[in-house]
Coordinates of C-alpha atoms and ligand atoms in Angstrom, one line a residue:
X1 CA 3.6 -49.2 -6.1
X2 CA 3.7 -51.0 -3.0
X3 CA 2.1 -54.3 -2.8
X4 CA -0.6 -53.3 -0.2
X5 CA -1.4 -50.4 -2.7
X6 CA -2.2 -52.4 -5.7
X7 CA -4.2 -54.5 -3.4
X8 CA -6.1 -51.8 -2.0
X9 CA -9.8 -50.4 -4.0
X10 CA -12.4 -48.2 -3.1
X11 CA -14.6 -51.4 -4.1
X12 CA -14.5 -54.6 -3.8
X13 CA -16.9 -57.1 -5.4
X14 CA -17.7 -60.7 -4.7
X15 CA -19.2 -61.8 -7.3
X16 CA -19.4 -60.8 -11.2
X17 CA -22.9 -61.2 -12.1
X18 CA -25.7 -59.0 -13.1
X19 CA -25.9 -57.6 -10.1
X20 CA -21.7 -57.3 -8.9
X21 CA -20.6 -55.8 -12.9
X22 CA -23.2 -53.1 -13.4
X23 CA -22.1 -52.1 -9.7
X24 CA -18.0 -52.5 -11.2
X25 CA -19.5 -50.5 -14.3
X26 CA -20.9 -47.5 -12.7
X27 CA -18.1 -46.9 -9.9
X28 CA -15.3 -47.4 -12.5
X29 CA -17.6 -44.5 -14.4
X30 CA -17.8 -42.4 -11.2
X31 CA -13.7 -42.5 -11.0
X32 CA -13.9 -45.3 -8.3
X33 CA -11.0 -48.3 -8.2
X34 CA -12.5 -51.8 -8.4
X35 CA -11.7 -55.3 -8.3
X36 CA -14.5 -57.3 -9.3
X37 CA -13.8 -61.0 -8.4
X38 CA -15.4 -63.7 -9.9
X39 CA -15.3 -67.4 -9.9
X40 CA -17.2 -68.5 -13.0
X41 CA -17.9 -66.8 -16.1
X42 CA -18.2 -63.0 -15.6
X43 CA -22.2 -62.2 -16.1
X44 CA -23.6 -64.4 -14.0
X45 CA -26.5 -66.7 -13.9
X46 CA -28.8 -64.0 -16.3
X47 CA -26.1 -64.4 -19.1
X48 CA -24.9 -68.0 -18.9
X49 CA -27.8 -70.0 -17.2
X50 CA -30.9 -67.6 -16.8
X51 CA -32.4 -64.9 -18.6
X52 CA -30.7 -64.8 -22.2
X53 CA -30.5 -68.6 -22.5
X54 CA -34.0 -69.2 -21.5
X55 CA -35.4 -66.3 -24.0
X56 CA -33.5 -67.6 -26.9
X57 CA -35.6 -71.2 -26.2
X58 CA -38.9 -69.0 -26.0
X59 CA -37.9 -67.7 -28.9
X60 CA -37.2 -71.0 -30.7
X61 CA -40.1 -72.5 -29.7
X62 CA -41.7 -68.9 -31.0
X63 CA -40.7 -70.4 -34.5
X64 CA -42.1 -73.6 -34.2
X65 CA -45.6 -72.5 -33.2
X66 CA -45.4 -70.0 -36.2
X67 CA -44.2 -72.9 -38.4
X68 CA -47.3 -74.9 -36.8
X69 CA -49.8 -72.6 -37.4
X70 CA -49.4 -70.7 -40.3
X71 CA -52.7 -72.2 -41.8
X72 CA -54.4 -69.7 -39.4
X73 CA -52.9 -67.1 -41.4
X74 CA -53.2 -68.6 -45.3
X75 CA -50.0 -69.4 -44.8
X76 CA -48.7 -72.9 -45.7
X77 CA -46.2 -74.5 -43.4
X78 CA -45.9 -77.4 -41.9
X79 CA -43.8 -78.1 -38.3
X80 CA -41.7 -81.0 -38.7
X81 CA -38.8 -80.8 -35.9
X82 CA -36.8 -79.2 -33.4
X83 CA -32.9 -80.5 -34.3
X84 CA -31.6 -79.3 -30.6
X85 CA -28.3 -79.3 -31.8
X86 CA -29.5 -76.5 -34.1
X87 CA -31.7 -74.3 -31.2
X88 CA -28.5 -74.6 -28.7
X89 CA -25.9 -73.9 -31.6
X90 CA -28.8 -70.8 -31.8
X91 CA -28.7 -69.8 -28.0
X92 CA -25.0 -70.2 -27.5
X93 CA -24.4 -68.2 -30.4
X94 CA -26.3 -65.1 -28.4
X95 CA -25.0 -66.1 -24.8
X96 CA -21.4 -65.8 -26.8
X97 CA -21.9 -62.5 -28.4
X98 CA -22.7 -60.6 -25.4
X99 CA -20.2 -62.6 -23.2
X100 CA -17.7 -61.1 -25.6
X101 CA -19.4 -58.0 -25.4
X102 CA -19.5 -57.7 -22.0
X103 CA -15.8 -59.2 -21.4
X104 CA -14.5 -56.0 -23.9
X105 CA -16.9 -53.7 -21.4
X106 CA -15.3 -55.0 -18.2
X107 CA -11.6 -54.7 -19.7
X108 CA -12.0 -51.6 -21.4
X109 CA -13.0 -49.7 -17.7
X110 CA -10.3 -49.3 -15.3
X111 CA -11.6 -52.2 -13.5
X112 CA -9.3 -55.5 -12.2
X113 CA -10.9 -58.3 -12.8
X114 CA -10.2 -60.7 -10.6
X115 CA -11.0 -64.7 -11.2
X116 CA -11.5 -67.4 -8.8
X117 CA -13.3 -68.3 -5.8
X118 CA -13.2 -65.5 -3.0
X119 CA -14.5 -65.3 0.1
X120 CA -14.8 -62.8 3.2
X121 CA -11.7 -63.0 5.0
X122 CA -12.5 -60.0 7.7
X123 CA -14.6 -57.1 7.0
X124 CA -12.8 -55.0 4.6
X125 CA -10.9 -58.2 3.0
X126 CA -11.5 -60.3 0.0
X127 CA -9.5 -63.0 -0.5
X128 CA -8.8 -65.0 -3.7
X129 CA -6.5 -67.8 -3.8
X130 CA -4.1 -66.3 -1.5
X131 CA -4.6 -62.7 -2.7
X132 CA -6.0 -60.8 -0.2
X133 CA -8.3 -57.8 -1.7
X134 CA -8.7 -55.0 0.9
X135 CA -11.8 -53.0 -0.2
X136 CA -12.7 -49.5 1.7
X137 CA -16.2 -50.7 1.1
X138 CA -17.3 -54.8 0.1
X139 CA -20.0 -55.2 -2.3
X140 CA -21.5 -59.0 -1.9
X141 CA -23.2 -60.2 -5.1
X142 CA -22.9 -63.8 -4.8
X143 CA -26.2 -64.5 -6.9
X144 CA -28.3 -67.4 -6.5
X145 CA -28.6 -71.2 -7.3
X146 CA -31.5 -73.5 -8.1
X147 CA -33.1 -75.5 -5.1
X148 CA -34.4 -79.0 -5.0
X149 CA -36.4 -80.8 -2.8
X150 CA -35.0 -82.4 0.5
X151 CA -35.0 -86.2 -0.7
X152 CA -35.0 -85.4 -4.4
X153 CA -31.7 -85.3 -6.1
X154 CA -30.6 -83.7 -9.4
X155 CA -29.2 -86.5 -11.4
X156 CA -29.8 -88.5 -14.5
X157 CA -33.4 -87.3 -15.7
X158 CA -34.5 -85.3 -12.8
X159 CA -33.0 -81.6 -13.9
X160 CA -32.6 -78.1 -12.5
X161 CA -32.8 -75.1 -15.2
X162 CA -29.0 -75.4 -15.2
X163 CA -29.3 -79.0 -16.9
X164 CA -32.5 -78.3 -18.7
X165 CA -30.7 -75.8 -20.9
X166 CA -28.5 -78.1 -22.2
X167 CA -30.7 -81.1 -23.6
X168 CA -29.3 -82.5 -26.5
X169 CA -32.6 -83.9 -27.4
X170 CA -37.1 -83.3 -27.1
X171 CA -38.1 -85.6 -24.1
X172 CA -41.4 -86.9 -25.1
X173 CA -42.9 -86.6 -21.5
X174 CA -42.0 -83.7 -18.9
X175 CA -42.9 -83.3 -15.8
X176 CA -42.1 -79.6 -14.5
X177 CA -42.6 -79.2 -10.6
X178 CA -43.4 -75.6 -10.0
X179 CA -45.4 -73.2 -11.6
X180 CA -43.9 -70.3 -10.8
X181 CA -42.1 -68.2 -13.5
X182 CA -39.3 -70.6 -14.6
X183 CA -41.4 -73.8 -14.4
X184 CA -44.0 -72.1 -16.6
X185 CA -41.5 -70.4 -19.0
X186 CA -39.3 -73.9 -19.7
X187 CA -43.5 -75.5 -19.8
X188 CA -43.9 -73.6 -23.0
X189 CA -41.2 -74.4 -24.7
X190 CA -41.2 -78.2 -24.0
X191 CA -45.0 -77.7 -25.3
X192 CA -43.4 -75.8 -28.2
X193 CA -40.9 -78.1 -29.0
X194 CA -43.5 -81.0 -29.0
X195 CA -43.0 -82.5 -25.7
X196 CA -46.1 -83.7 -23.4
X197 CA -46.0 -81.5 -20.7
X198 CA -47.2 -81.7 -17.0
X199 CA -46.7 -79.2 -14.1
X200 CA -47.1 -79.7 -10.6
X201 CA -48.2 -76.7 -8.5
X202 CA -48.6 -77.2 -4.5
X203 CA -50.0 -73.2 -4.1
X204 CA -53.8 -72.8 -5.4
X205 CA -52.7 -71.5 -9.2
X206 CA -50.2 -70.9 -11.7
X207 CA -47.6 -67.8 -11.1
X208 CA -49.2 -67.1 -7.8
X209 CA -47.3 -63.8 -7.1
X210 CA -49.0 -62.4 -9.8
X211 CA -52.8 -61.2 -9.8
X212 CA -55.6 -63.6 -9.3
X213 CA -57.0 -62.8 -12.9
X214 CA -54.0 -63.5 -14.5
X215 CA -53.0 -66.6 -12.7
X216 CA -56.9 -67.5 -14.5
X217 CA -56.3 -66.3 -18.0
X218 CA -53.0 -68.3 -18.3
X219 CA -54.5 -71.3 -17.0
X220 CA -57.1 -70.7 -19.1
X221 CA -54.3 -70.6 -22.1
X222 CA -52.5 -73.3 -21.0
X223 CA -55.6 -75.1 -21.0
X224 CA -56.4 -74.3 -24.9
X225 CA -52.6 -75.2 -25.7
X226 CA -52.7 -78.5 -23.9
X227 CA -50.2 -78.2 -21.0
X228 CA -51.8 -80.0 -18.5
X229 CA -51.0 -78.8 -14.8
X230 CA -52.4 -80.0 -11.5
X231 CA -52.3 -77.1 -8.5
X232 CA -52.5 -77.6 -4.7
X233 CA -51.1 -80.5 -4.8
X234 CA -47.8 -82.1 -3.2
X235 CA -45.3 -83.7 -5.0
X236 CA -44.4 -87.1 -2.9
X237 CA -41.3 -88.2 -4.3
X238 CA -39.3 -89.5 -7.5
X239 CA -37.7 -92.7 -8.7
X240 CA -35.4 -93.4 -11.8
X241 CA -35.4 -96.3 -13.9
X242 CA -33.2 -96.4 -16.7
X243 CA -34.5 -93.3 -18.3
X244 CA -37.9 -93.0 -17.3
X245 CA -38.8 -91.2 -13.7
X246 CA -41.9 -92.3 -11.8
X247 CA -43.4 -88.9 -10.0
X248 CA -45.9 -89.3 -7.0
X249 CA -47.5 -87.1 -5.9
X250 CA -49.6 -87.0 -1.8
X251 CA -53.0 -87.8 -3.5
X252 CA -51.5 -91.2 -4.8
X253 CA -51.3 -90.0 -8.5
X254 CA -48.1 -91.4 -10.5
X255 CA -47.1 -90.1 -13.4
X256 CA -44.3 -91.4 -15.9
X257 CA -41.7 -88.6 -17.5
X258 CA -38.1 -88.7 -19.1
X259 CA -37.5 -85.9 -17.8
X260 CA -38.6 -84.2 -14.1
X261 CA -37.3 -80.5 -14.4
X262 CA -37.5 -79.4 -10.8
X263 CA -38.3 -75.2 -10.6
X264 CA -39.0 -74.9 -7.1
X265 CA -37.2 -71.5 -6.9
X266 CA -33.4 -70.2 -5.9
X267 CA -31.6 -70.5 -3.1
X268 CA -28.8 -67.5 -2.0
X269 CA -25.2 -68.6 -2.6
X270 CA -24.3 -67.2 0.9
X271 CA -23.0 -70.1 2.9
X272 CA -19.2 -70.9 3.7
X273 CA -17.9 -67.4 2.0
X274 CA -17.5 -65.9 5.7
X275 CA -20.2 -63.6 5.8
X276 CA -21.0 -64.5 9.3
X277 CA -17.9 -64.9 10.6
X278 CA -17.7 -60.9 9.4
X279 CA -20.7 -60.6 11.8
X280 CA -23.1 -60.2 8.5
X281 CA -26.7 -60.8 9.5
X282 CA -28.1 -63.7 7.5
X283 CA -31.6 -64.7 7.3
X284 CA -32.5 -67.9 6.0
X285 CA -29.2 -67.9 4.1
X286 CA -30.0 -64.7 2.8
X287 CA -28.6 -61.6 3.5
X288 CA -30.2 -59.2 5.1
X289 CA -29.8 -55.1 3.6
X290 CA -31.8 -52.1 4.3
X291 CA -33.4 -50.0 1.6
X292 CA -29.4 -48.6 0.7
X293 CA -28.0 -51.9 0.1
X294 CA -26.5 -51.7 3.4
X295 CA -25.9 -54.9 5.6
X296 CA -25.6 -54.6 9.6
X297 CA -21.6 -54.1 9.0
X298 CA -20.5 -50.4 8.0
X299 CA -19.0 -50.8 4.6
X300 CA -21.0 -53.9 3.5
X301 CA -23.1 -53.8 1.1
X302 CA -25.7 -56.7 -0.6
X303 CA -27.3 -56.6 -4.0
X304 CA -29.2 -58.9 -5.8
X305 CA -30.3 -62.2 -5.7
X306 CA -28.8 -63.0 -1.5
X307 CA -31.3 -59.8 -1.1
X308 CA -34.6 -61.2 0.0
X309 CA -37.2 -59.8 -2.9
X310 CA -37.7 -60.2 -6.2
X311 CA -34.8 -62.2 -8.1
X312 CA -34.9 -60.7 -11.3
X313 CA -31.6 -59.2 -13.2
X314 CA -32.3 -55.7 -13.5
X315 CA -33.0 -55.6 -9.8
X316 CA -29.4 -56.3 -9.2
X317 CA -28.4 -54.2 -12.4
X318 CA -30.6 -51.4 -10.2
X319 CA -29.2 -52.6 -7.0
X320 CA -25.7 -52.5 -8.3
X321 CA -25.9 -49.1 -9.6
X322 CA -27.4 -47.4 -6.6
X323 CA -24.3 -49.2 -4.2
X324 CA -21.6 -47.3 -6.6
X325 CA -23.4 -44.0 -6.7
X326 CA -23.7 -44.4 -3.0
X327 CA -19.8 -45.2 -2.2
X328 CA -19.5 -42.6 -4.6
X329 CA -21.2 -39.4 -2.5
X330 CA -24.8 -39.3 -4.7
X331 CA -26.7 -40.0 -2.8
X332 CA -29.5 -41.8 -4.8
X333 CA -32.8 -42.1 -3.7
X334 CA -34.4 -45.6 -3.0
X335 CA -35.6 -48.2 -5.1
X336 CA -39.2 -48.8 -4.8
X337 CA -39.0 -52.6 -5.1
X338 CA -43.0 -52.4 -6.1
X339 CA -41.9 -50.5 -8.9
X340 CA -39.7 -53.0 -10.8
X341 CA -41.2 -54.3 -13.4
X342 CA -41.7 -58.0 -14.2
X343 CA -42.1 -60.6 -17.2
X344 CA -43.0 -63.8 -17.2
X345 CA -41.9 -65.2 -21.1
X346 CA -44.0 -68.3 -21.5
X347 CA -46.8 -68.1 -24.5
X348 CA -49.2 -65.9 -23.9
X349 CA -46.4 -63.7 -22.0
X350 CA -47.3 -61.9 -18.0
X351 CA -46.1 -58.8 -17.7
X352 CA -46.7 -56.7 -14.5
X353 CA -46.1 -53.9 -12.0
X354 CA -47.0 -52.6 -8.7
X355 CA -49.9 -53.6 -6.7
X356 CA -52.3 -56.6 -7.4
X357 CA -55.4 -56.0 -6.6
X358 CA -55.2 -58.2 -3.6
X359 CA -52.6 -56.0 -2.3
X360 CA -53.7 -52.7 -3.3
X361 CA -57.3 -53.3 -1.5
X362 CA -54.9 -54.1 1.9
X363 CA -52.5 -51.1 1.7
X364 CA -54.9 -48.2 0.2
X365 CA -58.1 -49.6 1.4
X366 CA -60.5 -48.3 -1.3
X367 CA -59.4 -48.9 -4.8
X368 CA -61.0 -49.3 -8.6
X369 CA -60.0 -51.7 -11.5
X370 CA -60.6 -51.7 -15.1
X371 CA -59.9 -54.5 -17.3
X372 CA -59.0 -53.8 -20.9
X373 CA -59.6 -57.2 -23.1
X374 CA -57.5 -57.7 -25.8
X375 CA -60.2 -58.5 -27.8
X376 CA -60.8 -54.8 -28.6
X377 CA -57.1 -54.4 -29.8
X378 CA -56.7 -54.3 -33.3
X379 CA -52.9 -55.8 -33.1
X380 CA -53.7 -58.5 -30.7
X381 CA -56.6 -59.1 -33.1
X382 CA -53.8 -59.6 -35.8
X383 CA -51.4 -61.7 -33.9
X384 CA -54.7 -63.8 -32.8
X385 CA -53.6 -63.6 -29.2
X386 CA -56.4 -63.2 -26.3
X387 CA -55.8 -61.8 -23.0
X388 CA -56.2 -58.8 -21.6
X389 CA -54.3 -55.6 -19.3
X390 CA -55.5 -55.0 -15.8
X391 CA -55.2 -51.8 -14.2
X392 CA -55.5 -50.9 -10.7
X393 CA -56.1 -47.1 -9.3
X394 CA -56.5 -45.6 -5.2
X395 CA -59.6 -44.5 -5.4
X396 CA -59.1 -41.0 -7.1
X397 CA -56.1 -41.7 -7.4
X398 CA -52.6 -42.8 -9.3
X399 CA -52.6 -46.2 -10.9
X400 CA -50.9 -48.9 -8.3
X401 CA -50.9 -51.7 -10.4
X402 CA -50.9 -52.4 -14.1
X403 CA -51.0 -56.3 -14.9
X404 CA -51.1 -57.6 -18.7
X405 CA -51.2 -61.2 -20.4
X406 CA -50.9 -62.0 -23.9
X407 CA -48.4 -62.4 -27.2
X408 CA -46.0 -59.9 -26.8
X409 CA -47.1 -58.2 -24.6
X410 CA -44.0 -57.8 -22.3
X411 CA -43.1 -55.2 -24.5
X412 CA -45.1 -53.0 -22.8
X413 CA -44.1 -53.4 -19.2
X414 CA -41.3 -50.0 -20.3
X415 CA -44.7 -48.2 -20.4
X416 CA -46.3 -49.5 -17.6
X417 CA -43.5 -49.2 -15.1
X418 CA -43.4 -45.2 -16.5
X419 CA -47.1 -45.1 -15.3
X420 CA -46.4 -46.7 -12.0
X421 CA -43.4 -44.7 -11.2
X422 CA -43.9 -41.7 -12.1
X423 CA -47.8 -42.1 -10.4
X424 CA -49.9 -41.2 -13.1
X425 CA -53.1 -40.6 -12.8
X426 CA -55.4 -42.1 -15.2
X427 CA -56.4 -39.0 -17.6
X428 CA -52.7 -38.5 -17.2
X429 CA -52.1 -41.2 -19.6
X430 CA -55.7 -40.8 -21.4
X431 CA -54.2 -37.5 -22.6
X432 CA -51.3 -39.4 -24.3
X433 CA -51.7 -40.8 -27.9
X434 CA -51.2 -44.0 -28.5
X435 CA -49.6 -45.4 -31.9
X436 CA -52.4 -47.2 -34.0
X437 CA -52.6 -50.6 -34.8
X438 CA -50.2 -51.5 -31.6
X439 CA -50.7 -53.8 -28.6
X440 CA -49.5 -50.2 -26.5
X441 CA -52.3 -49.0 -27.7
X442 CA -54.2 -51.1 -25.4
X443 CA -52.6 -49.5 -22.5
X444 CA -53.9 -46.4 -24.0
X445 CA -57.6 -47.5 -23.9
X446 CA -57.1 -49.2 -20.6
X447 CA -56.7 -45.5 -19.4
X448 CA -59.2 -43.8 -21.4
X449 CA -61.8 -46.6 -19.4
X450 CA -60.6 -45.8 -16.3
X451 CA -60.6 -42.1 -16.7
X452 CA -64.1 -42.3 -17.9
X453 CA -64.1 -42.0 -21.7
X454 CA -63.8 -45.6 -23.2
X455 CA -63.2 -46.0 -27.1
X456 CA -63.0 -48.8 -28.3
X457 CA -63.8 -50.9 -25.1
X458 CA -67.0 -53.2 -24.7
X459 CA -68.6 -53.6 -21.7
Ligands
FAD501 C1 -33.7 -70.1 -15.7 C2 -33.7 -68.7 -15.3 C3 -34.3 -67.7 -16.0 C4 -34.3 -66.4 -15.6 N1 -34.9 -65.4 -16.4 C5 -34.8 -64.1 -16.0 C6 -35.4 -63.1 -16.8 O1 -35.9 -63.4 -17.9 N2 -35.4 -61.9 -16.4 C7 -34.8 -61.5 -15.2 O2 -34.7 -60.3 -14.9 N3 -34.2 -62.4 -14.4 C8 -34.2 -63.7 -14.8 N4 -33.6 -64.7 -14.0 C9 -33.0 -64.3 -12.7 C10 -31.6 -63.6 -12.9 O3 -30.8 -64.5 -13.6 C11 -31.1 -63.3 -11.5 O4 -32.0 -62.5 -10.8 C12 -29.7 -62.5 -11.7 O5 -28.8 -63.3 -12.4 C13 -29.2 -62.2 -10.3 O6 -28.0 -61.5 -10.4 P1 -26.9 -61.6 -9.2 O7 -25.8 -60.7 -9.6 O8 -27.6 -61.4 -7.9 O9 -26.5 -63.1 -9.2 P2 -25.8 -64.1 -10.3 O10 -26.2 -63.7 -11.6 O11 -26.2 -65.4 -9.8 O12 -24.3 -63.8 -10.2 C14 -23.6 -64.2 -9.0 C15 -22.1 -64.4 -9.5 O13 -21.3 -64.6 -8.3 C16 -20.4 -65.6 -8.6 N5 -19.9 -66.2 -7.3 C17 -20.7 -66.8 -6.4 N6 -19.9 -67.1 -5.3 C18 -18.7 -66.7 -5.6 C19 -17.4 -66.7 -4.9 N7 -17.3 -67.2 -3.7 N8 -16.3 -66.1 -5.5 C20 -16.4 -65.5 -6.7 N9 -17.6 -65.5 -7.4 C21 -18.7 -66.0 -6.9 C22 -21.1 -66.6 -9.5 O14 -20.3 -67.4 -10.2 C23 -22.0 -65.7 -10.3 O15 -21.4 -65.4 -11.5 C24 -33.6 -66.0 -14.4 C25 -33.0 -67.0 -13.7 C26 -33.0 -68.3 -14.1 C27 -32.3 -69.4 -13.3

């Protein structure tokens, strides 16, 4: 085989995270040849830094509030610790199971995997320390990192998720700046794990992408479980003293941490790879692809977290998927990006898709809501969790928007995205039996509301 031959693929990948392998995945399945090149550790920030990590510390911190309060339930335990070297033995136990897992995937596939840093020589070329990778088509998945503040600087106490997963101990005080979906998420387990806990919120409330009402209920929970929070209000600066950060904020407030975990949101990785130089459009350091995945330059696509939209993991796994059936003649039809579902972890879990109502009274004009309280769920009842699953319908119409809040309940977004998708009407699902005692069953009675026969809803 000549040497421009084994350096030649249909595909080419920069980038081996969630995102960049599921697109290696499905093209190696569609009879495609791939190099998937990657510079760290092969699954990306949802494996190693993101998703899995995080979830295993929401479900530590699970334990200890069970351990806490098992009195509630004639149970007697007591809470005594968290031994971090015991959670993170935990968490990288799981990380390293399906990093194995996902290594024997990648090798067993007729997919080269390629390691080290690449970047965009010319349109059609990836290079990697001195290997150049000519690809008929270039897939760029370079994924996402965590942004600070201009001014503030991630060192010593002051910590980014990537640090914050890796504590070796419970700081007593934290201060989390951002109350978006990872500030709230690492929020609940510092409050778990016995830490004081503080978040700083410039927008008006608590995950404000999601609807008004929920933004209120966790706030409300938050509240009850004593994380304190401030919103609309700037963050001023930070100092370090030995190990105890002083945070100001613009109304003159200070307030004293050991540890300031800044979650201000994620930056593209999309500078000094060549993209420009390619003549890729870049907005904002993102990159900028149509509803196919497609950049400005014939043959190069973008998935993922560079994408502007939603960074979540099984957008890119979506993302990733459609670019290989596309190179690979299936022509798949769009992702609705209002149709991916999303979870926020923390305790009581958000889980959501579609329209708020916000938005669904701007696009559809006239619109009707119904809110299910968990209170009339028998297994929400049981797990003594409160919250409650918002629906939103066009008038007469399909339902554009199902939000939920509670224990558990982001279990039930595989339903709700099902009802969103595939535009069900109301007495669609109404018609549909729902298992008894189960928090899905709430979703069931949300429907039977809205299409006008309630069972076992007050008010
Ligand atoms: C704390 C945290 C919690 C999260 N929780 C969730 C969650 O619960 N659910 C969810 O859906 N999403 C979650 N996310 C988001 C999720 O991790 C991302 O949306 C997802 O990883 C994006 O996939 P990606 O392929 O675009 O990028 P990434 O996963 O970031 O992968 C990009 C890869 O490209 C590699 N790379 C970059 N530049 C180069 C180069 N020049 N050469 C070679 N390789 C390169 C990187 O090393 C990396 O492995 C979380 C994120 C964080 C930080």
């Amino acid at each position: 085989m000549s040497a421009t031959a084994e350096n030649t693929f249909d595909i080419v990948i920069l980038g081996g995270g969630s995102g960049g392998y599921a697109c290696a995945l499905r093209a190696a399945e569609l009879g495609l040849s791939v190099a998937l090149v990657e510079k760290g550790k092969l699954g990306g920030t949802c494996l190693h830094m993101g998703c899995i990590p995080t979830k295993a510390l929401l479900h530590a911190a699970e334990v200890a509030d069970s351990a806490r309060e098992g009195g509630q339930f004639g149970v007697k335990t007591t809470f005594e610790s968290v031994d971090m070297s015991g959670v993170n033995a935990y968490k990288d136990g799981v990380v390293a199971r399906l990093y194995k897992g996902l290594q024997g995937l990648v090798k067993s596939k007729n997919i080269e995997f390629v390691e080290g840093e690449g970047h965009l020589l010319a349109k059609n070329v990836v290079e990697v320390a001195g290997r150049q990778l000519v690809g008929k088509n270039v897939v760029l998945a370079t994924g996402s990192y965590a942004k600070s503040l201009p001014g503030l600087d991630i060192a010593g106490k002051i910590m980014t998720s990537d640090q914050a997963l890796f504590l070796d101990h419970v700081p007593p005080r934290v201060v989390v700046l951002g109350g978006g979906v990872i500030g709230v998420e690492f929020a609940s387990v510092f409050k778990s794990f016995g830490s004081e806990v503080t978040i700083i919120e410039a927008l008006p409330r608590l995950v404000a992408a999601e609807d008004e009402a929920i933004s209120k209920q966790l706030e409300r929970s938050f509240r009850k479980r004593k994380i304190n929070f401030q919103t609309g209000v700037k963050f001023a600066g930070a100092t370090q003293s030995g190990d105890v950060v002083q945070v100001s904020l613009e109304s003159g407030e200070n307030i004293e941490a050991d540890l300031l975990l800044v979650a201000v949101g994620r930056g593209p990785v999309t500078a000094g790879l060549g993209y420009e130089e390619a003549g890729v459009t870049i907005d904002r350091g993102f990159v900028l692809a149509n509803e196919r995945c497609q950049t400005n330059v014939e043959g190069i696509f973008a998935v993922g977290d560079i994408v502007p939209g939603l960074q979540l993991a099984h957008r890119g796994f979506a993302q990733g998927i459609f670019v290989a059936e596309q190179i690979g003649g299936l022509n798949p039809p769009v992702i609705d990006e209002m149709g991916i579902p999303r979870v926020t972890y923390c305790e009581p879990e958000i889980a959501s898709v579609g329209y708020t109502e916000a938005q669904a009274r701007e696009k559809f004009g006239e619109i009707e809501t119904y809110d299910y309280n968990l209170g009339g769920n028998g297994k929400s009842q049981i797990l003594a969790t409160q919250g409650f699953i918002k629906l939103v319908r066009q008038k007469d119409g399909p339902v554009v928007g199902v939000h939920m809040i509670g224990a558990r309940i982001g279990e039930q977004v595989g339903e709700a995205q099902l009802i969103y998708n595939w535009e069900a009407l109301p007495s669609d699902v109404a018609q549909l039996i729902h298992a008894h005692p189960t928090q899905n069953e709430a979703l069931g009675e949300a429907h039977l509301a809205l299409a006008g026969k309630p069972l076992h809803a007050h008010g």
